[in-house]
mmCIF file of C-alpha atoms in Angstrom:
data_model
loop_
_atom_site.group_PDB
_atom_site.id
_atom_site.type_symbol
_atom_site.label_atom_id
_atom_site.label_comp_id
_atom_site.label_asym_id
_atom_site.label_seq_id
_atom_site.Cartn_x
_atom_site.Cartn_y
_atom_site.Cartn_z
ATOM 1 C CA MET A 26 -15.803 31.571 9.941
ATOM 2 C CA HIS A 27 -12.358 30.039 9.854
ATOM 3 C CA ARG A 28 -10.917 29.967 6.356
ATOM 4 C CA PRO A 29 -7.451 28.359 6.423
ATOM 5 C CA SER A 30 -5.856 28.234 2.995
ATOM 6 C CA PRO A 31 -5.198 26.202 1.028
ATOM 7 C CA LEU A 32 -7.410 23.918 3.104
ATOM 8 C CA LEU A 33 -7.995 21.033 0.718
ATOM 9 C CA SER A 34 -4.335 20.483 -0.081
ATOM 10 C CA LEU A 35 -3.448 20.750 3.607
ATOM 11 C CA LEU A 36 -6.092 18.198 4.557
ATOM 12 C CA THR A 37 -4.817 15.800 1.951
ATOM 13 C CA LEU A 38 -1.216 16.172 3.082
ATOM 14 C CA LEU A 39 -1.988 15.779 6.776
ATOM 15 C CA THR A 40 -4.177 12.753 6.148
ATOM 16 C CA LEU A 41 -1.332 11.057 4.335
ATOM 17 C CA LEU A 42 1.087 11.931 7.104
ATOM 18 C CA THR A 43 -1.078 10.746 9.952
ATOM 19 C CA ALA A 44 -3.051 7.949 8.291
ATOM 20 C CA ALA A 45 -6.105 9.296 10.095
ATOM 21 C CA PRO A 46 -8.817 11.863 9.318
ATOM 22 C CA LEU A 47 -7.925 15.428 10.223
ATOM 23 C CA PRO A 48 -10.298 16.936 12.787
ATOM 24 C CA ALA A 49 -9.910 20.697 12.993
ATOM 25 C CA ILE A 50 -7.315 23.396 13.170
ATOM 26 C CA GLY A 51 -7.821 26.236 15.604
ATOM 27 C CA TYR A 52 -6.541 29.148 13.597
ATOM 28 C CA ARG A 53 -6.988 32.665 14.908
ATOM 29 C CA PRO A 54 -8.509 34.662 12.041
ATOM 30 C CA LEU A 55 -7.964 38.394 11.802
ATOM 31 C CA PRO A 56 -10.909 40.550 12.920
ATOM 32 C CA HIS A 57 -11.528 42.085 9.499
ATOM 33 C CA LEU A 58 -11.647 38.777 7.664
ATOM 34 C CA ARG A 59 -14.868 37.417 9.080
ATOM 35 C CA PRO A 60 -18.070 38.819 10.560
ATOM 36 C CA ASN A 61 -18.145 39.272 14.303
ATOM 37 C CA SER A 62 -21.148 37.807 16.085
ATOM 38 C CA SER A 63 -21.323 40.999 18.099
ATOM 39 C CA ASP A 64 -22.530 42.946 15.075
ATOM 40 C CA LEU A 65 -26.016 41.873 16.114
ATOM 41 C CA ARG A 66 -27.587 44.278 18.601
ATOM 42 C CA PHE A 67 -29.748 43.120 21.447
ATOM 43 C CA GLY A 68 -31.244 46.217 23.014
ATOM 44 C CA ASP A 69 -29.408 48.507 25.401
ATOM 45 C CA SER A 70 -28.313 45.927 27.962
ATOM 46 C CA LYS A 71 -24.575 45.929 28.581
ATOM 47 C CA LYS A 72 -24.715 42.237 29.360
ATOM 48 C CA TYR A 73 -25.007 41.132 25.766
ATOM 49 C CA GLU A 74 -21.577 41.783 24.291
ATOM 50 C CA GLY A 75 -21.278 39.328 21.435
ATOM 51 C CA SER A 76 -24.490 37.602 22.465
ATOM 52 C CA SER A 77 -26.489 35.710 19.897
ATOM 53 C CA GLU A 78 -29.327 33.230 20.057
ATOM 54 C CA PHE A 79 -27.726 31.584 17.035
ATOM 55 C CA VAL A 80 -24.537 30.613 18.876
ATOM 56 C CA HIS A 81 -24.577 26.987 19.986
ATOM 57 C CA LEU A 82 -21.284 26.164 21.643
ATOM 58 C CA ARG A 83 -21.489 22.473 22.440
ATOM 59 C CA TYR A 84 -19.394 19.856 24.173
ATOM 60 C CA HIS A 85 -18.301 17.012 21.901
ATOM 61 C CA MET A 86 -17.120 14.667 24.701
ATOM 62 C CA GLY A 87 -13.393 15.114 24.149
ATOM 63 C CA PRO A 88 -10.926 15.796 27.001
ATOM 64 C CA VAL A 89 -10.340 19.216 28.532
ATOM 65 C CA LEU A 90 -7.511 20.210 30.877
ATOM 66 C CA THR A 91 -8.861 19.555 34.372
ATOM 67 C CA GLY A 92 -5.479 18.836 35.960
ATOM 68 C CA SER A 93 -2.838 21.416 36.824
ATOM 69 C CA ILE A 94 -1.794 22.997 33.515
ATOM 70 C CA THR A 95 1.866 23.504 32.635
ATOM 71 C CA VAL A 96 2.864 25.767 29.744
ATOM 72 C CA HIS A 97 6.215 24.802 28.213
ATOM 73 C CA THR A 98 7.650 27.591 26.087
ATOM 74 C CA ILE A 99 9.894 27.509 23.027
ATOM 75 C CA TRP A 100 11.569 30.839 22.231
ATOM 76 C CA TYR A 101 12.363 30.596 18.532
ATOM 77 C CA GLY A 102 14.779 33.210 17.194
ATOM 78 C CA GLN A 103 16.234 36.262 18.904
ATOM 79 C CA TRP A 104 14.390 37.446 22.017
ATOM 80 C CA GLN A 105 15.267 40.194 24.458
ATOM 81 C CA LYS A 106 15.151 39.397 28.170
ATOM 82 C CA SER A 107 12.603 42.171 28.694
ATOM 83 C CA GLN A 108 10.302 40.639 26.069
ATOM 84 C CA LYS A 109 10.457 37.216 27.653
ATOM 85 C CA LYS A 110 9.668 38.717 31.044
ATOM 86 C CA ILE A 111 6.464 40.382 29.795
ATOM 87 C CA ILE A 112 5.167 37.078 28.414
ATOM 88 C CA ARG A 113 6.315 34.922 31.330
ATOM 89 C CA GLU A 114 4.595 37.210 33.824
ATOM 90 C CA PHE A 115 1.402 37.110 31.752
ATOM 91 C CA ILE A 116 1.312 33.311 31.870
ATOM 92 C CA GLY A 117 2.135 33.412 35.578
ATOM 93 C CA SER A 118 -0.817 35.764 36.122
ATOM 94 C CA PHE A 119 -3.422 33.163 35.124
ATOM 95 C CA SER A 120 -3.353 31.750 38.661
ATOM 96 C CA ALA A 121 -2.410 34.935 40.521
ATOM 97 C CA VAL A 122 -5.636 35.339 42.486
ATOM 98 C CA ASN A 123 -4.248 38.238 44.535
ATOM 99 C CA ALA A 124 -3.670 40.492 41.528
ATOM 100 C CA LYS A 125 -5.423 43.849 41.443
ATOM 101 C CA HIS A 126 -8.945 43.830 40.003
ATOM 102 C CA PRO A 127 -9.705 43.511 37.111
ATOM 103 C CA SER A 128 -7.227 40.681 36.842
ATOM 104 C CA VAL A 129 -5.955 38.094 34.390
ATOM 105 C CA ALA A 130 -6.989 35.449 36.936
ATOM 106 C CA GLY A 131 -10.527 36.859 36.794
ATOM 107 C CA TRP A 132 -10.384 36.463 33.008
ATOM 108 C CA TRP A 133 -9.310 32.819 33.446
ATOM 109 C CA ASP A 134 -12.399 32.231 35.625
ATOM 110 C CA THR A 135 -14.457 32.181 32.412
ATOM 111 C CA VAL A 136 -12.300 29.345 31.074
ATOM 112 C CA ARG A 137 -12.817 27.465 34.331
ATOM 113 C CA LEU A 138 -16.574 27.326 33.740
ATOM 114 C CA TYR A 139 -16.009 24.657 31.105
ATOM 115 C CA THR A 140 -16.104 21.022 32.184
ATOM 116 C CA ASP A 141 -15.452 17.514 30.918
ATOM 117 C CA GLN A 142 -18.029 14.722 30.740
ATOM 118 C CA THR A 143 -17.608 13.989 34.464
ATOM 119 C CA GLY A 144 -18.435 17.577 35.394
ATOM 120 C CA ALA A 145 -14.854 18.413 36.392
ATOM 121 C CA ASN A 146 -13.906 22.027 35.706
ATOM 122 C CA ILE A 147 -10.830 23.187 33.873
ATOM 123 C CA SER A 148 -7.987 23.691 36.323
ATOM 124 C CA ARG A 149 -7.495 26.928 38.224
ATOM 125 C CA THR A 150 -3.747 26.278 38.241
ATOM 126 C CA VAL A 151 -1.722 27.369 35.225
ATOM 127 C CA ARG A 152 2.017 27.546 35.672
ATOM 128 C CA LEU A 153 4.999 28.277 33.486
ATOM 129 C CA GLY A 154 6.954 25.095 32.885
ATOM 130 C CA GLU A 155 10.313 24.461 31.264
ATOM 131 C CA GLN A 156 11.607 26.793 28.560
ATOM 132 C CA LYS A 157 13.716 26.094 25.501
ATOM 133 C CA ASN A 158 15.719 28.624 23.514
ATOM 134 C CA ASP A 159 16.144 28.094 19.773
ATOM 135 C CA ARG A 160 18.097 31.278 19.124
ATOM 136 C CA PHE A 161 19.896 29.979 16.033
ATOM 137 C CA TYR A 162 16.714 29.316 13.993
ATOM 138 C CA SER A 163 17.206 25.528 13.785
ATOM 139 C CA HIS A 164 14.557 25.241 11.053
ATOM 140 C CA GLY A 165 15.176 28.549 9.299
ATOM 141 C CA LYS A 166 13.385 31.872 9.324
ATOM 142 C CA SER A 167 10.398 30.718 7.260
ATOM 143 C CA LEU A 168 8.235 28.032 8.832
ATOM 144 C CA THR A 169 5.263 26.034 7.575
ATOM 145 C CA ARG A 170 2.574 24.606 9.826
ATOM 146 C CA LEU A 171 4.216 21.218 9.577
ATOM 147 C CA SER A 172 7.756 22.481 10.184
ATOM 148 C CA ILE A 173 6.426 24.080 13.381
ATOM 149 C CA GLN A 174 5.870 20.528 14.607
ATOM 150 C CA SER A 175 9.474 19.729 13.714
ATOM 151 C CA VAL A 176 10.610 22.650 15.885
ATOM 152 C CA ILE A 177 8.625 21.180 18.768
ATOM 153 C CA LYS A 178 10.162 17.763 18.114
ATOM 154 C CA SER A 179 13.637 19.294 18.333
ATOM 155 C CA ALA A 180 12.712 20.862 21.679
ATOM 156 C CA VAL A 181 11.378 17.658 23.275
ATOM 157 C CA THR A 182 14.167 15.428 21.913
ATOM 158 C CA ALA A 183 17.131 17.766 22.463
ATOM 159 C CA LYS A 184 20.261 16.150 23.876
ATOM 160 C CA THR A 185 20.586 18.858 26.498
ATOM 161 C CA LYS A 186 17.683 20.017 28.628
ATOM 162 C CA PRO A 187 14.824 18.695 26.462
ATOM 163 C CA LEU A 188 11.319 19.888 27.255
ATOM 164 C CA PRO A 189 9.411 17.313 29.338
ATOM 165 C CA ILE A 190 6.780 15.176 27.649
ATOM 166 C CA ASN A 191 3.384 15.874 29.199
ATOM 167 C CA PRO A 192 0.524 14.872 26.849
ATOM 168 C CA SER A 193 -2.253 15.073 29.450
ATOM 169 C CA ASN A 194 -1.791 18.487 31.066
ATOM 170 C CA GLY A 195 1.075 20.100 29.221
ATOM 171 C CA LEU A 196 0.703 22.878 26.641
ATOM 172 C CA TYR A 197 3.553 23.684 24.281
ATOM 173 C CA LEU A 198 3.800 27.329 23.265
ATOM 174 C CA LEU A 199 6.029 28.165 20.300
ATOM 175 C CA LEU A 200 6.814 31.876 20.093
ATOM 176 C CA THR A 201 8.614 33.187 17.009
ATOM 177 C CA SER A 202 10.649 36.404 16.989
ATOM 178 C CA ASP A 203 9.876 39.377 14.783
ATOM 179 C CA ASP A 204 12.177 38.243 11.949
ATOM 180 C CA VAL A 205 10.482 34.865 11.456
ATOM 181 C CA TYR A 206 7.697 34.291 8.949
ATOM 182 C CA VAL A 207 5.176 31.496 9.498
ATOM 183 C CA GLU A 208 2.818 30.197 6.833
ATOM 184 C CA ASP A 209 -0.222 32.508 6.503
ATOM 185 C CA PHE A 210 1.149 34.888 9.169
ATOM 186 C CA CYS A 211 -0.273 38.403 8.749
ATOM 187 C CA GLY A 212 -2.475 37.405 5.812
ATOM 188 C CA GLN A 213 -4.784 35.019 7.656
ATOM 189 C CA VAL A 214 -3.534 34.325 11.158
ATOM 190 C CA CYS A 215 -1.655 35.859 14.090
ATOM 191 C CA GLY A 216 -1.468 32.507 15.877
ATOM 192 C CA PHE A 217 -3.096 29.084 15.910
ATOM 193 C CA HIS A 218 -3.334 25.937 17.980
ATOM 194 C CA TYR A 219 -3.550 22.238 17.236
ATOM 195 C CA PHE A 220 -1.784 19.077 18.433
ATOM 196 C CA THR A 221 1.371 17.361 17.238
ATOM 197 C CA PHE A 222 1.315 14.184 15.169
ATOM 198 C CA PRO A 223 3.065 11.059 16.505
ATOM 199 C CA SER A 224 4.352 10.515 12.958
ATOM 200 C CA ILE A 225 6.340 13.758 13.232
ATOM 201 C CA VAL A 226 6.982 14.411 16.927
ATOM 202 C CA GLY A 227 6.464 10.968 18.417
ATOM 203 C CA TYR A 228 3.700 12.179 20.743
ATOM 204 C CA THR A 229 0.299 13.869 20.652
ATOM 205 C CA LEU A 230 0.952 17.197 22.374
ATOM 206 C CA PRO A 231 -1.425 20.181 22.373
ATOM 207 C CA PHE A 232 0.476 23.204 21.103
ATOM 208 C CA ALA A 233 0.056 26.784 19.960
ATOM 209 C CA TRP A 234 2.137 29.101 17.831
ATOM 210 C CA VAL A 235 2.094 32.899 18.193
ATOM 211 C CA GLY A 236 4.340 35.254 16.234
ATOM 212 C CA ASN A 237 5.814 38.664 17.000
ATOM 213 C CA SER A 238 4.412 40.917 14.261
ATOM 214 C CA ALA A 239 6.463 44.046 15.071
ATOM 215 C CA LYS A 240 8.354 44.025 11.756
ATOM 216 C CA LEU A 241 6.010 42.096 9.475
ATOM 217 C CA CYS A 242 2.485 43.367 10.204
ATOM 218 C CA PRO A 243 2.049 45.284 13.473
ATOM 219 C CA GLY A 244 -1.045 47.067 12.131
ATOM 220 C CA ILE A 245 -2.766 43.714 11.803
ATOM 221 C CA CYS A 246 -1.554 41.501 14.643
ATOM 222 C CA ALA A 247 -0.530 44.185 17.164
ATOM 223 C CA TYR A 248 -3.662 46.320 16.763
ATOM 224 C CA PRO A 249 -4.598 48.666 18.492
ATOM 225 C CA PHE A 250 -0.990 49.407 19.487
ATOM 226 C CA ALA A 251 -0.298 49.808 15.778
ATOM 227 C CA VAL A 252 -2.810 50.536 13.033
ATOM 228 C CA PRO A 253 -3.003 49.396 9.393
ATOM 229 C CA GLU A 254 -1.853 51.832 6.723
ATOM 230 C CA TYR A 255 -5.350 52.003 5.240
ATOM 231 C CA MET A 256 -6.672 53.486 8.510
ATOM 232 C CA GLN A 257 -5.212 56.908 7.884
ATOM 233 C CA GLY A 258 -5.776 59.417 10.650
ATOM 234 C CA LEU A 259 -6.283 56.764 13.335
ATOM 235 C CA LYS A 260 -3.659 56.966 16.056
ATOM 236 C CA PRO A 261 -2.434 53.788 17.746
ATOM 237 C CA LEU A 262 -2.994 53.354 21.472
ATOM 238 C CA LYS A 263 -0.053 53.315 23.855
ATOM 239 C CA SER A 264 0.945 49.761 24.796
ATOM 240 C CA PRO A 265 1.005 48.968 28.524
ATOM 241 C CA ASN A 266 4.485 47.411 28.557
ATOM 242 C CA GLY A 267 6.261 49.579 26.010
ATOM 243 C CA ASP A 268 6.708 46.860 23.380
ATOM 244 C CA VAL A 269 4.173 46.992 20.549
ATOM 245 C CA GLY A 270 5.001 43.557 19.132
ATOM 246 C CA VAL A 271 4.958 41.715 22.460
ATOM 247 C CA ASP A 272 1.958 43.585 23.858
ATOM 248 C CA GLY A 273 0.153 42.617 20.651
ATOM 249 C CA MET A 274 1.108 38.977 21.197
ATOM 250 C CA ILE A 275 -0.387 38.880 24.694
ATOM 251 C CA SER A 276 -4.033 38.745 23.624
ATOM 252 C CA VAL A 277 -3.238 36.137 20.955
ATOM 253 C CA ILE A 278 -1.472 33.979 23.549
ATOM 254 C CA GLY A 279 -4.482 34.288 25.858
ATOM 255 C CA HIS A 280 -6.792 33.442 22.948
ATOM 256 C CA GLU A 281 -4.888 30.274 22.090
ATOM 257 C CA VAL A 282 -4.262 29.042 25.646
ATOM 258 C CA ALA A 283 -7.958 29.443 26.493
ATOM 259 C CA GLU A 284 -8.896 27.393 23.432
ATOM 260 C CA LEU A 285 -6.230 24.775 24.155
ATOM 261 C CA ALA A 286 -7.615 24.326 27.670
ATOM 262 C CA THR A 287 -11.198 23.865 26.438
ATOM 263 C CA ASN A 288 -10.457 22.075 23.166
ATOM 264 C CA PRO A 289 -6.944 20.575 23.307
ATOM 265 C CA LEU A 290 -7.521 17.787 20.775
ATOM 266 C CA VAL A 291 -10.142 19.720 18.796
ATOM 267 C CA ASN A 292 -12.956 17.402 19.903
ATOM 268 C CA ALA A 293 -14.300 19.092 23.048
ATOM 269 C CA TRP A 294 -15.874 22.580 23.195
ATOM 270 C CA TYR A 295 -16.678 24.340 19.927
ATOM 271 C CA ALA A 296 -19.577 25.671 17.885
ATOM 272 C CA GLY A 297 -20.512 24.776 14.338
ATOM 273 C CA GLN A 298 -21.240 21.574 12.486
ATOM 274 C CA ASP A 299 -17.835 21.160 10.876
ATOM 275 C CA PRO A 300 -15.016 20.015 13.208
ATOM 276 C CA VAL A 301 -12.494 20.938 10.491
ATOM 277 C CA ALA A 302 -13.361 24.604 11.053
ATOM 278 C CA PRO A 303 -14.458 24.919 14.697
ATOM 279 C CA VAL A 304 -15.567 28.189 16.262
ATOM 280 C CA GLU A 305 -14.116 28.168 19.765
ATOM 281 C CA ILE A 306 -14.563 30.184 22.956
ATOM 282 C CA ALA A 307 -12.149 32.949 21.959
ATOM 283 C CA ASP A 308 -13.225 33.099 18.296
ATOM 284 C CA LEU A 309 -16.724 34.087 19.392
ATOM 285 C CA CYS A 310 -15.367 37.203 21.123
ATOM 286 C CA GLU A 311 -12.740 38.295 18.634
ATOM 287 C CA GLY A 312 -12.248 42.060 18.905
ATOM 288 C CA ILE A 313 -14.189 42.477 22.180
ATOM 289 C CA TYR A 314 -12.184 43.792 25.131
ATOM 290 C CA GLY A 315 -14.723 45.612 27.263
ATOM 291 C CA THR A 316 -18.339 46.513 27.947
ATOM 292 C CA GLY A 317 -20.189 47.619 24.837
ATOM 293 C CA GLY A 318 -17.673 45.958 22.524
ATOM 294 C CA GLY A 319 -18.776 44.713 19.152
ATOM 295 C CA GLY A 320 -18.300 45.373 15.484
ATOM 296 C CA SER A 321 -15.348 47.747 15.168
ATOM 297 C CA TYR A 322 -15.624 49.003 18.777
ATOM 298 C CA MET A 323 -13.366 47.279 21.307
ATOM 299 C CA GLY A 324 -15.479 48.276 24.310
ATOM 300 C CA GLN A 325 -14.740 50.251 27.475
ATOM 301 C CA LEU A 326 -11.017 50.037 28.289
ATOM 302 C CA LEU A 327 -8.796 51.363 31.080
ATOM 303 C CA ASN A 328 -6.226 54.128 30.759
ATOM 304 C CA GLY A 329 -3.207 54.350 33.031
ATOM 305 C CA LYS A 330 -1.691 57.566 34.332
ATOM 306 C CA ASP A 331 1.093 57.048 31.804
ATOM 307 C CA GLY A 332 -1.448 57.049 28.967
ATOM 308 C CA ALA A 333 -1.232 53.316 28.303
ATOM 309 C CA THR A 334 -4.371 51.349 27.432
ATOM 310 C CA TYR A 335 -5.196 48.019 29.074
ATOM 311 C CA ASN A 336 -8.136 46.060 30.476
ATOM 312 C CA MET A 337 -6.694 43.810 33.172
ATOM 313 C CA ASN A 338 -3.879 43.475 35.682
ATOM 314 C CA GLY A 339 -1.335 40.720 36.024
ATOM 315 C CA ILE A 340 1.145 40.004 38.791
ATOM 316 C CA ARG A 341 3.100 43.208 38.246
ATOM 317 C CA ARG A 342 2.020 44.374 34.793
ATOM 318 C CA ARG A 343 -1.028 45.482 32.836
ATOM 319 C CA TYR A 344 -2.327 43.740 29.735
ATOM 320 C CA LEU A 345 -4.925 44.078 26.992
ATOM 321 C CA VAL A 346 -6.636 40.714 26.518
ATOM 322 C CA GLN A 347 -9.777 39.899 24.550
ATOM 323 C CA TRP A 348 -12.856 38.555 26.294
ATOM 324 C CA LEU A 349 -14.079 34.947 26.155
ATOM 325 C CA TRP A 350 -17.408 33.268 25.519
ATOM 326 C CA ASN A 351 -19.321 32.321 28.675
ATOM 327 C CA HIS A 352 -21.485 29.355 27.690
ATOM 328 C CA VAL A 353 -23.501 29.543 30.925
ATOM 329 C CA VAL A 354 -24.996 32.933 30.082
ATOM 330 C CA SER A 355 -24.281 32.904 26.319
ATOM 331 C CA TYR A 356 -22.307 36.110 25.943
ATOM 332 C CA CYS A 357 -18.733 37.364 26.006
ATOM 333 C CA THR A 358 -17.393 38.186 29.447
ATOM 334 C CA GLY A 359 -14.303 39.688 31.010
ATOM 335 C CA PRO A 360 -13.149 40.846 34.451
ATOM 336 C CA ASN A 361 -13.363 44.525 33.466
ATOM 337 C CA ALA A 362 -17.093 44.408 32.635
ATOM 338 C CA LEU A 363 -18.836 47.513 33.984
ATOM 339 C CA ASP A 364 -21.954 45.609 35.043
ATOM 340 C CA GLN A 365 -20.276 43.024 37.293
#
């Protein structure tokens, strides 16, 4: 279950700001804060990672991203060129159909199974759009969920090289550096998605925030490349790109972009009766990265000759990305499944 806090006061504030009821906020909860649907066992079949007869992911008639998707990125704080390159190449890998199997593009194929009310599938094409640097922390080093929207406003209204306004097929990805704290970061969330309010930004734009946890909480948001202090004796896995914070961000970015594509205005694909706390296609597979995954086990992963752990290939790099819920067969799937 999603448990944003303090929810009631936030709902009240947002309602006053927008003069409209608040639908839902797509927070990414930490794995240890809520039960994983995969704790249920369904025999010995490897096809049932995360499967449950009690999961009812339904379409609520809202729009999904069927046109070519453009991800506009805001780099908030101090970022190294090498860090930006890892993330840019990950986003560019969504449509890289010639990447080595198992691929990020194969992972995106699960997202493409979702359709709108006309039967049109989510777009195969995901490209990196314009980028905006906010290296001087225009809104400080401690952000609230609402001030995040102000950062986006600054990016789309900047006097020089503003980000383009694309409400229909644009996604706005705010990435904060490892010295920036965001409300509820590390304690409840590693990233979240929602849409901007016209009363703040001037437009309704689907967006996501993901933070670099390298300094604040790598054992929580960069797991398994770092481990929490309470897990004494457990050694972290080697990250595939040599940057624990950024490699930890990759799966969170994938999580949020997949949910933005299938539920951009929080009224399309989700499970549960309460749209204020939707369970979306990535939430259902939290913590599952390979065949057999569930509970505290991540599943069968791949090990490179250099000792790094990953589960899929991008254009030129390797990544560890969580699986997604396949509503056609009602279980979590990924390109590295052993039974495909």
